[in-house]
PDB file of C-alpha atoms in Angstrom:
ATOM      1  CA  UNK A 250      86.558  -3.378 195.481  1.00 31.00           C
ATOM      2  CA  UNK A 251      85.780  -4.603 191.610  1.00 37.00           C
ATOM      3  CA  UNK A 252      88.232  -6.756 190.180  1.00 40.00           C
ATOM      4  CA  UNK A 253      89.885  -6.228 187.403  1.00 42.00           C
ATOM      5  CA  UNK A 254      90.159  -9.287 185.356  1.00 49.00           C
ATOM      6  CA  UNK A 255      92.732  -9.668 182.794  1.00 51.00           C
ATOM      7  CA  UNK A 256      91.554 -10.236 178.866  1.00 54.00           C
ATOM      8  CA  UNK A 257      94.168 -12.333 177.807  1.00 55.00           C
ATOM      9  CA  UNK A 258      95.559 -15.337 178.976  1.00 53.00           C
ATOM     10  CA  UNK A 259      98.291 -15.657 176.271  1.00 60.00           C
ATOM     11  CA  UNK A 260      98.708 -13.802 173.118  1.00 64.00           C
ATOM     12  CA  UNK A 261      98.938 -15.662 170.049  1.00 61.00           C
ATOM     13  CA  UNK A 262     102.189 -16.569 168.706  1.00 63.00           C
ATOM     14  CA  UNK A 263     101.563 -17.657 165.105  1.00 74.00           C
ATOM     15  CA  UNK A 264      98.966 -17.364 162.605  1.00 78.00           C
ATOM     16  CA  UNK A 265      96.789 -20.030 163.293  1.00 84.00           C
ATOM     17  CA  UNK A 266      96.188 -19.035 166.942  1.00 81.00           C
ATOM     18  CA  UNK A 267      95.890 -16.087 165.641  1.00 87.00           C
ATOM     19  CA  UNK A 268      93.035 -17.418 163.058  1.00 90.00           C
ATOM     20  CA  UNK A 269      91.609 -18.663 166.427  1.00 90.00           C
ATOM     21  CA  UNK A 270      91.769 -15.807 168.594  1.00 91.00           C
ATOM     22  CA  UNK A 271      89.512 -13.860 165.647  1.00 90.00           C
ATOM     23  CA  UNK A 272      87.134 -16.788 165.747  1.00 93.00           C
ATOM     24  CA  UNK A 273      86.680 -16.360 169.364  1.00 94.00           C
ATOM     25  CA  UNK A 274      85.962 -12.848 169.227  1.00 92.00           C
ATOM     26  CA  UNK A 275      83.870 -13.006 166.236  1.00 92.00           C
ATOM     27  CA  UNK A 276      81.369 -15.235 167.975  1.00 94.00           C
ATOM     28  CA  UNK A 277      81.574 -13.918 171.173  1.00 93.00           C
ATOM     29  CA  UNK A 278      80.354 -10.413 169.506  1.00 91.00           C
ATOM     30  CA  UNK A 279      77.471 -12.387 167.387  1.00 91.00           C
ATOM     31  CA  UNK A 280      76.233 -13.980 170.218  1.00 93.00           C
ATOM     32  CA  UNK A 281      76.275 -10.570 172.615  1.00 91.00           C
ATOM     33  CA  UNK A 282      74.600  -9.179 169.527  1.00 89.00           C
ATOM     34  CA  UNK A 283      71.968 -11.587 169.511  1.00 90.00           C
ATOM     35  CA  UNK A 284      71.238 -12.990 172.759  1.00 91.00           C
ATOM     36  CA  UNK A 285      72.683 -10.774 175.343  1.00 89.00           C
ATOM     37  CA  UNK A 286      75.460 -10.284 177.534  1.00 89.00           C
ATOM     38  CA  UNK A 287      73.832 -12.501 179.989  1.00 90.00           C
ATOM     39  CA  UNK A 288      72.688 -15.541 177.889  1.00 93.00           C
ATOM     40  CA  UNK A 289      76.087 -15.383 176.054  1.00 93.00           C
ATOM     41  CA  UNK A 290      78.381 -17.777 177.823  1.00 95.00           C
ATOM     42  CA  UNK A 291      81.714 -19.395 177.147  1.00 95.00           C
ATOM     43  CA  UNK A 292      80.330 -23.508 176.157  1.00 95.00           C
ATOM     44  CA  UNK A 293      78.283 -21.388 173.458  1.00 95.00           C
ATOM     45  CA  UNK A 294      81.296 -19.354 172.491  1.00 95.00           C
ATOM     46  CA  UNK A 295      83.231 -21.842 171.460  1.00 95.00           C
ATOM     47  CA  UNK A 296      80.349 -23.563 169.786  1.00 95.00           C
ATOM     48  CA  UNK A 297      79.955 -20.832 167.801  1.00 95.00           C
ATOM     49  CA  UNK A 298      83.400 -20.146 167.061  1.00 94.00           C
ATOM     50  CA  UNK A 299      83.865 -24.421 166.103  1.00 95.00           C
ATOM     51  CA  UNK A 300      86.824 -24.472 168.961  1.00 94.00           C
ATOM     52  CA  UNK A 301      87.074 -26.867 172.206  1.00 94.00           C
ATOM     53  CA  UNK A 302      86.559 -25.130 175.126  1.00 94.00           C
ATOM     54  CA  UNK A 303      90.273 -25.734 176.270  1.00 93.00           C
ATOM     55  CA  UNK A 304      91.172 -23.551 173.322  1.00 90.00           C
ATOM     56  CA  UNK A 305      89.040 -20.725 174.341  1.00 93.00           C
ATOM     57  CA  UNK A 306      90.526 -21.075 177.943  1.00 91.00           C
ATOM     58  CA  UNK A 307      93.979 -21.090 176.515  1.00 90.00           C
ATOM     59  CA  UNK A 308      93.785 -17.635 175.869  1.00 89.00           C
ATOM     60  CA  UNK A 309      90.878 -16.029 177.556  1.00 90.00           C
ATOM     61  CA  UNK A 310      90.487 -16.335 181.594  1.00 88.00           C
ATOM     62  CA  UNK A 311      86.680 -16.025 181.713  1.00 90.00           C
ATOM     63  CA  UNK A 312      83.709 -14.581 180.033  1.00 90.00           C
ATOM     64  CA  UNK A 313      84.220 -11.507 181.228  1.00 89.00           C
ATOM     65  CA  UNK A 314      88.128 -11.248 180.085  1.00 87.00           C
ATOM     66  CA  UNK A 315      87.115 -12.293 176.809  1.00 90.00           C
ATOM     67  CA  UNK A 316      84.112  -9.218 176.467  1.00 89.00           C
ATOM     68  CA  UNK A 317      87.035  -7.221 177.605  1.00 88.00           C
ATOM     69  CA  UNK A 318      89.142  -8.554 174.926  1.00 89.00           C
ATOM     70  CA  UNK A 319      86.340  -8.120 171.906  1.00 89.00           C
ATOM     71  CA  UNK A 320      86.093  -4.715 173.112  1.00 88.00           C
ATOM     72  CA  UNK A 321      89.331  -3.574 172.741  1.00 87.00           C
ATOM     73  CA  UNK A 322      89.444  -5.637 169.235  1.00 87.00           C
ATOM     74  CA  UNK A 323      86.708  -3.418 168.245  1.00 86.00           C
ATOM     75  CA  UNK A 324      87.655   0.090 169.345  1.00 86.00           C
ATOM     76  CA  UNK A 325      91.753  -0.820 168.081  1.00 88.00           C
ATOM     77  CA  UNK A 326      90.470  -1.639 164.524  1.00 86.00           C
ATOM     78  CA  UNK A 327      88.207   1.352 164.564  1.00 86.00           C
ATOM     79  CA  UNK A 328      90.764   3.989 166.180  1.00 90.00           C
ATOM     80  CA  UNK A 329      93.598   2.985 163.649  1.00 91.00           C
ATOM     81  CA  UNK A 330      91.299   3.449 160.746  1.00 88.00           C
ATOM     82  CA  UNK A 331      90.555   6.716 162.160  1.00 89.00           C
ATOM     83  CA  UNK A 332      94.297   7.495 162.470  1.00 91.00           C
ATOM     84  CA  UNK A 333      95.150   6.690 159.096  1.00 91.00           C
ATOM     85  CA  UNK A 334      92.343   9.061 157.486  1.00 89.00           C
ATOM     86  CA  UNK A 335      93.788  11.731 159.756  1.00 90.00           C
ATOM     87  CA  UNK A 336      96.871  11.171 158.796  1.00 90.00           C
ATOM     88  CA  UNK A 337      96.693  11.110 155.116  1.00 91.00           C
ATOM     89  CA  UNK A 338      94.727  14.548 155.501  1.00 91.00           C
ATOM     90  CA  UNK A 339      97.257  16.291 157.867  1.00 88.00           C
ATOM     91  CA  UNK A 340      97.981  19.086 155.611  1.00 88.00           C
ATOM     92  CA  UNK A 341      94.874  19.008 153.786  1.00 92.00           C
ATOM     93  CA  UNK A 342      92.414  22.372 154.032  1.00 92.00           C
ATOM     94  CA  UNK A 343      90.519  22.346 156.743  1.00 92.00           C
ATOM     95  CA  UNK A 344      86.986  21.795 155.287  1.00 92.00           C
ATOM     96  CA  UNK A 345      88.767  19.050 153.088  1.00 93.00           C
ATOM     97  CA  UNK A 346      90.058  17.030 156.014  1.00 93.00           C
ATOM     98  CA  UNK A 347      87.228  17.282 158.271  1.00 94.00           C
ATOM     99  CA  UNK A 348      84.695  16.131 155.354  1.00 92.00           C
ATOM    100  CA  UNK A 349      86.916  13.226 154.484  1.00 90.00           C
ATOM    101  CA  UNK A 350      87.629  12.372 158.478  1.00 91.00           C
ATOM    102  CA  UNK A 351      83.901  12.327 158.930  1.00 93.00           C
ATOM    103  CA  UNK A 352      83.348  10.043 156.199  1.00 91.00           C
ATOM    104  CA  UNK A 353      85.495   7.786 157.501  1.00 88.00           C
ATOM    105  CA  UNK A 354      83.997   7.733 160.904  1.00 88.00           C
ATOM    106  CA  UNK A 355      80.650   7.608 158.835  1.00 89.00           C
ATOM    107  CA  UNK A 356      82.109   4.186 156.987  1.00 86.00           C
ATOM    108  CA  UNK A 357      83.647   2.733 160.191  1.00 82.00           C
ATOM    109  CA  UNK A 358      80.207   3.257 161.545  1.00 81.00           C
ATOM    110  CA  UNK A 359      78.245   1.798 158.707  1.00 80.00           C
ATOM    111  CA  UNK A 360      80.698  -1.712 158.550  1.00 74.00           C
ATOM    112  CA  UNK A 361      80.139  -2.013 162.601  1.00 74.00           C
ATOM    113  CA  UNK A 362      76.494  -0.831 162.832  1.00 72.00           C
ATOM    114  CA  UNK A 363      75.884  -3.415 165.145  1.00 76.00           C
ATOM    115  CA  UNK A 364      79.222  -3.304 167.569  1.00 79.00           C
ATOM    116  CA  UNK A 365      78.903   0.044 167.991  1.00 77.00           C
ATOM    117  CA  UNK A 366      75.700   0.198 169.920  1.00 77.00           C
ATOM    118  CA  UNK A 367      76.572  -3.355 171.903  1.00 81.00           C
ATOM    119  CA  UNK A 368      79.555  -1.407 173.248  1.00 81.00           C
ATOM    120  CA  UNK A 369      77.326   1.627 174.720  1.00 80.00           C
ATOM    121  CA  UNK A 370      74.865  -1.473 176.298  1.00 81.00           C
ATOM    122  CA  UNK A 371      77.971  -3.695 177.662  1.00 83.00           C
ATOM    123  CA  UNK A 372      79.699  -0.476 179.304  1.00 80.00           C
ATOM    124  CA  UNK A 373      77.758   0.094 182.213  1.00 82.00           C
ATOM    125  CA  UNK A 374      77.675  -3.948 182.273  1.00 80.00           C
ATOM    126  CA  UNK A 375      81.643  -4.095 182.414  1.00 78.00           C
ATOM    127  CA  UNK A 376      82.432  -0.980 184.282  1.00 80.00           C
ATOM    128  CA  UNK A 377      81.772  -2.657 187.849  1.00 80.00           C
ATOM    129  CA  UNK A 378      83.378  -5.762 187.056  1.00 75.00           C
ATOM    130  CA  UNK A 379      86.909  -3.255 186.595  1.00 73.00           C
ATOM    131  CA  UNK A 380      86.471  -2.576 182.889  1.00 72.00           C
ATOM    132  CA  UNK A 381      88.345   0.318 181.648  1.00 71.00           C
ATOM    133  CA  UNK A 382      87.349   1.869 178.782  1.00 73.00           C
ATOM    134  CA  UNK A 383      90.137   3.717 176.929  1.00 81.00           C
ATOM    135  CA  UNK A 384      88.551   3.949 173.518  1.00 82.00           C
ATOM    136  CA  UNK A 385      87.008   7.631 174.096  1.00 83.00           C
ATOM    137  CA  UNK A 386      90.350   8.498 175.648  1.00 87.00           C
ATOM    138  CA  UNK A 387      92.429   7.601 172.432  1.00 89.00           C
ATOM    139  CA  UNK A 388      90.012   8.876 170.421  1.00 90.00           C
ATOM    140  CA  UNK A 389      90.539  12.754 171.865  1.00 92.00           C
ATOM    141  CA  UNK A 390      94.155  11.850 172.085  1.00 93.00           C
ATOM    142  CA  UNK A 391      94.018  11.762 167.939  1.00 92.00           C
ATOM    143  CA  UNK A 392      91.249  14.382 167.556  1.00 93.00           C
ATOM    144  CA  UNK A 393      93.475  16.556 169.787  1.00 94.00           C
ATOM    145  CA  UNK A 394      96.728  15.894 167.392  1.00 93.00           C
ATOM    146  CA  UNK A 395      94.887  17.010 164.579  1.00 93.00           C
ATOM    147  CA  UNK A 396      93.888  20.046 166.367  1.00 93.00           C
ATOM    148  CA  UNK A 397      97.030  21.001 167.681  1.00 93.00           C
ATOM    149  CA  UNK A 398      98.370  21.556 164.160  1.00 92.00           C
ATOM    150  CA  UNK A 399      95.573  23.733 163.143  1.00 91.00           C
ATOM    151  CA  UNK A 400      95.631  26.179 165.895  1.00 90.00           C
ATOM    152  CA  UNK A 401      95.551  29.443 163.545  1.00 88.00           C
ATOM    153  CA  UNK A 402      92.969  28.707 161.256  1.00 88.00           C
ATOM    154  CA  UNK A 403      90.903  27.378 163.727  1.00 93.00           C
ATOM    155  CA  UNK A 404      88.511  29.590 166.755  1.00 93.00           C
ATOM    156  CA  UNK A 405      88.660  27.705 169.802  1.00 93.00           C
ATOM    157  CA  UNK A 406      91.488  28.711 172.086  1.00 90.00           C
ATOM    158  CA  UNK A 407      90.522  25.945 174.828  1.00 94.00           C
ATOM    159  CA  UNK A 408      91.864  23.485 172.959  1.00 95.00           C
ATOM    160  CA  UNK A 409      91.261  20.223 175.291  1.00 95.00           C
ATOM    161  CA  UNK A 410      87.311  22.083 175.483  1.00 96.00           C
ATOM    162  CA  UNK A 411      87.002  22.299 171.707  1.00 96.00           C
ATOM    163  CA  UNK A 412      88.371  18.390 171.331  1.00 95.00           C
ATOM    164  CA  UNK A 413      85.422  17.457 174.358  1.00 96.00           C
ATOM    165  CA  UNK A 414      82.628  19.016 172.337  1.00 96.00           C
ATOM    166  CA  UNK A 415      83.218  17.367 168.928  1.00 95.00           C
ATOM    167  CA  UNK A 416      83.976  14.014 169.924  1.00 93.00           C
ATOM    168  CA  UNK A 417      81.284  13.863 172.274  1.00 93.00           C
ATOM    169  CA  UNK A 418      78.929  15.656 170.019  1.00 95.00           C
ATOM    170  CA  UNK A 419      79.812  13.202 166.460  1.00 93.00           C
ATOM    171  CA  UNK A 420      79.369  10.333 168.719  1.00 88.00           C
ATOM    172  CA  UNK A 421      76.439  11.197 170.274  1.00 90.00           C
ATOM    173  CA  UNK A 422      74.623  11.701 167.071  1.00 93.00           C
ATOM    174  CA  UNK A 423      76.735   9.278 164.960  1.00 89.00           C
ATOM    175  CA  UNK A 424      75.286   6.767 168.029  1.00 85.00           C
ATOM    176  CA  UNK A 425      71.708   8.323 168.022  1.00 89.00           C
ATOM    177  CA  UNK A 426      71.627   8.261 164.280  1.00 89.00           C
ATOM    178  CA  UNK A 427      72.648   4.653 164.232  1.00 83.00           C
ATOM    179  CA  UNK A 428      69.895   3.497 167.120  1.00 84.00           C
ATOM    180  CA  UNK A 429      66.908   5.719 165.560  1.00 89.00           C
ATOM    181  CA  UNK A 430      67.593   6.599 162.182  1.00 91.00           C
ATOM    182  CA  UNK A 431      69.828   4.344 160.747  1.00 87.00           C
ATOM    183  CA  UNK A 432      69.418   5.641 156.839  1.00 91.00           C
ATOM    184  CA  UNK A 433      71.108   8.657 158.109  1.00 92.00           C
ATOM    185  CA  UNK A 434      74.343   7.026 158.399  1.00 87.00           C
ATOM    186  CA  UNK A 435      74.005   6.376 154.177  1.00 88.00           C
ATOM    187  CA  UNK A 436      72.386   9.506 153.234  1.00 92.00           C
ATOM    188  CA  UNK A 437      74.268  11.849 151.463  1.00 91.00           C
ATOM    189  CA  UNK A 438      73.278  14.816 153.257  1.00 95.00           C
ATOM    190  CA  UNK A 439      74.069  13.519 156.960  1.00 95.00           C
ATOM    191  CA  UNK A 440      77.922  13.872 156.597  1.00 94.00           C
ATOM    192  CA  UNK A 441      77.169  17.075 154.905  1.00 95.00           C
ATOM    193  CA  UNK A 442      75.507  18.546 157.603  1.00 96.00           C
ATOM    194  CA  UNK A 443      77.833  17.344 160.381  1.00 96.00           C
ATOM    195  CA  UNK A 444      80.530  18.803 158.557  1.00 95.00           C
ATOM    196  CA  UNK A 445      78.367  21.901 158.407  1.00 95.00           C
ATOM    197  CA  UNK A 446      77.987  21.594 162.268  1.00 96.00           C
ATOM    198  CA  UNK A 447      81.723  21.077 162.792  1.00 96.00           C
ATOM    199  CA  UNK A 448      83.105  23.564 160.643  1.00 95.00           C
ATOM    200  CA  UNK A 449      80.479  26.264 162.254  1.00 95.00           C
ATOM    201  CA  UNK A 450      82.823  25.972 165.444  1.00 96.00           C
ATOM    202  CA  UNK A 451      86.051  25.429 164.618  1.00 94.00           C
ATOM    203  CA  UNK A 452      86.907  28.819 161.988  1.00 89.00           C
ATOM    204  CA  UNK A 453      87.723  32.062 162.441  1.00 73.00           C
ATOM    205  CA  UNK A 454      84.792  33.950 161.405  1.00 66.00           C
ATOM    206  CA  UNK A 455      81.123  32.942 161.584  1.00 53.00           C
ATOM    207  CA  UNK A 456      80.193  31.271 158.102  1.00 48.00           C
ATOM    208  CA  UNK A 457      78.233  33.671 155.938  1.00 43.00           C
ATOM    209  CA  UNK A 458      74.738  33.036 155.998  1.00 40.00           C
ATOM    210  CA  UNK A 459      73.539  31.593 152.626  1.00 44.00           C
ATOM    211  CA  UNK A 460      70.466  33.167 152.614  1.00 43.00           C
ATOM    212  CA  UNK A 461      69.235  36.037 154.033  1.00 46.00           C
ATOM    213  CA  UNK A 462      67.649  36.460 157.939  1.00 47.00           C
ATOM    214  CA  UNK A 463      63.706  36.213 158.023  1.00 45.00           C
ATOM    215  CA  UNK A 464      62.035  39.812 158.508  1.00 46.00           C
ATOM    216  CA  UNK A 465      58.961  39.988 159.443  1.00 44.00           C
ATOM    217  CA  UNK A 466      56.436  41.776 157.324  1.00 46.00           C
ATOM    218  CA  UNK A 467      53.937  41.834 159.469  1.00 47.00           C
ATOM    219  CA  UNK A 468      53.096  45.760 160.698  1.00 47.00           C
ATOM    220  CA  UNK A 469      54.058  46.881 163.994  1.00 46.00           C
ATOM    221  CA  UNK A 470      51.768  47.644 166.897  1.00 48.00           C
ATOM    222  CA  UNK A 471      52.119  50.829 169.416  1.00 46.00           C
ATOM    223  CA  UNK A 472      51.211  49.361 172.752  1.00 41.00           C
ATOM    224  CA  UNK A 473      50.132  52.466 174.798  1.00 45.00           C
ATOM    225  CA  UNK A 474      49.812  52.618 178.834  1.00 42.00           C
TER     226      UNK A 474
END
């Protein structure tokens, strides 16, 4: 059976624990970043972070407690980012508030370039030791609120379908873009066109084509038997 290892100890209390606590996690992702979630260990943690050891235990059980905890540092900050662009655009048009909700995930992406691809390598790392990962979960959970309110000027009738396909398909190529093609996620014309790709499935009606469909000129040829 895997265990399932707590990632706290204690939660901080006041604000210089606090200050601590962000130290910790701060150098435990900048050393997973650069050497590896098996090189990383908790002597070079607190090293990095310029804490005793005792401190680190004080509120972290283990290495793997203390992944756990970055983790969910990472994907809270990121989510409530998210929450707040969705909520500012809650009555916005449509087109308006997808644009401006894929820029954000665009910026969020961009500030985190580098967290963002540790989590996909650490998952399959953490998932046997009990890991849990909730982010993708709470993720649909506010993709599906924003949905919800939209359900007449919007296609899909599936609505937990509809919320599958574009969180899995931004994040996919929001991920891809960011491990291959990295100047995608600051070129003007990637947001455009996954707001293109977004807004093709949710309306109503097809969007018009802007320019015509290709006909062939070329003449046609009787085939006889």
């Amino acid at each position: 059976m895997p265990r399932t290892p707590s990632s706290r100890r204690k939660h901080p209390r006041q604000q210089r624990a606090q200050a601590t606590c962000d130290a910790i996690l701060t150098a435990t992702a900048r050393l997973l970043i650069r050497d590896g979630y098996e090189a990383t260990t908790t002597n070079h943690i607190a090293q990095e972070a310029g804490v005793s050891i005792g401190s680190l235990y004080q509120y972290y059980p283990n290495k793997e407690g203390l992944v756990f905890a970055m983790l969910e540092h990472h994907g809270t900050r990121w989510l409530a980012e998210l929450e707040t662009a969705l909520r500012d655009f809650a009555s916005a048009p449509l087109n308006i508030a997808v644009r401006a909700i894929i820029q954000q995930i665009l910026s969020s992406k961009r500030l985190r370039s580098q967290l963002d691809p540790l989590r996909h390598v650490l998952l399959p790392v953490l998932r046997p030791l009990g890991y849990v990962d909730t982010f993708e979960q709470q993720l649909s959970r506010l993709v599906r609120t924003f949905l919800a309110a939209r359900l007449e000027d919007i296609r899909p009738r599936e609505l937990d379908m509809a919320v599958f396909i574009i969180v899995h398909t931004l994040e996919a190529l929001c991920h891809s873009a960011g491990m291959d093609r990295p100047d995608y996620l600051t070129n003007e014309a990637f947001p455009e066109e996954l707001c293109a790709l977004v807004l093709g499935y949710l309306r109503l009606e097809p969007a018009a084509l802007s320019h015509p469909p290709h006909t062939s000129t070329a003449p046609r040829q009787k085939y006889e038997q």
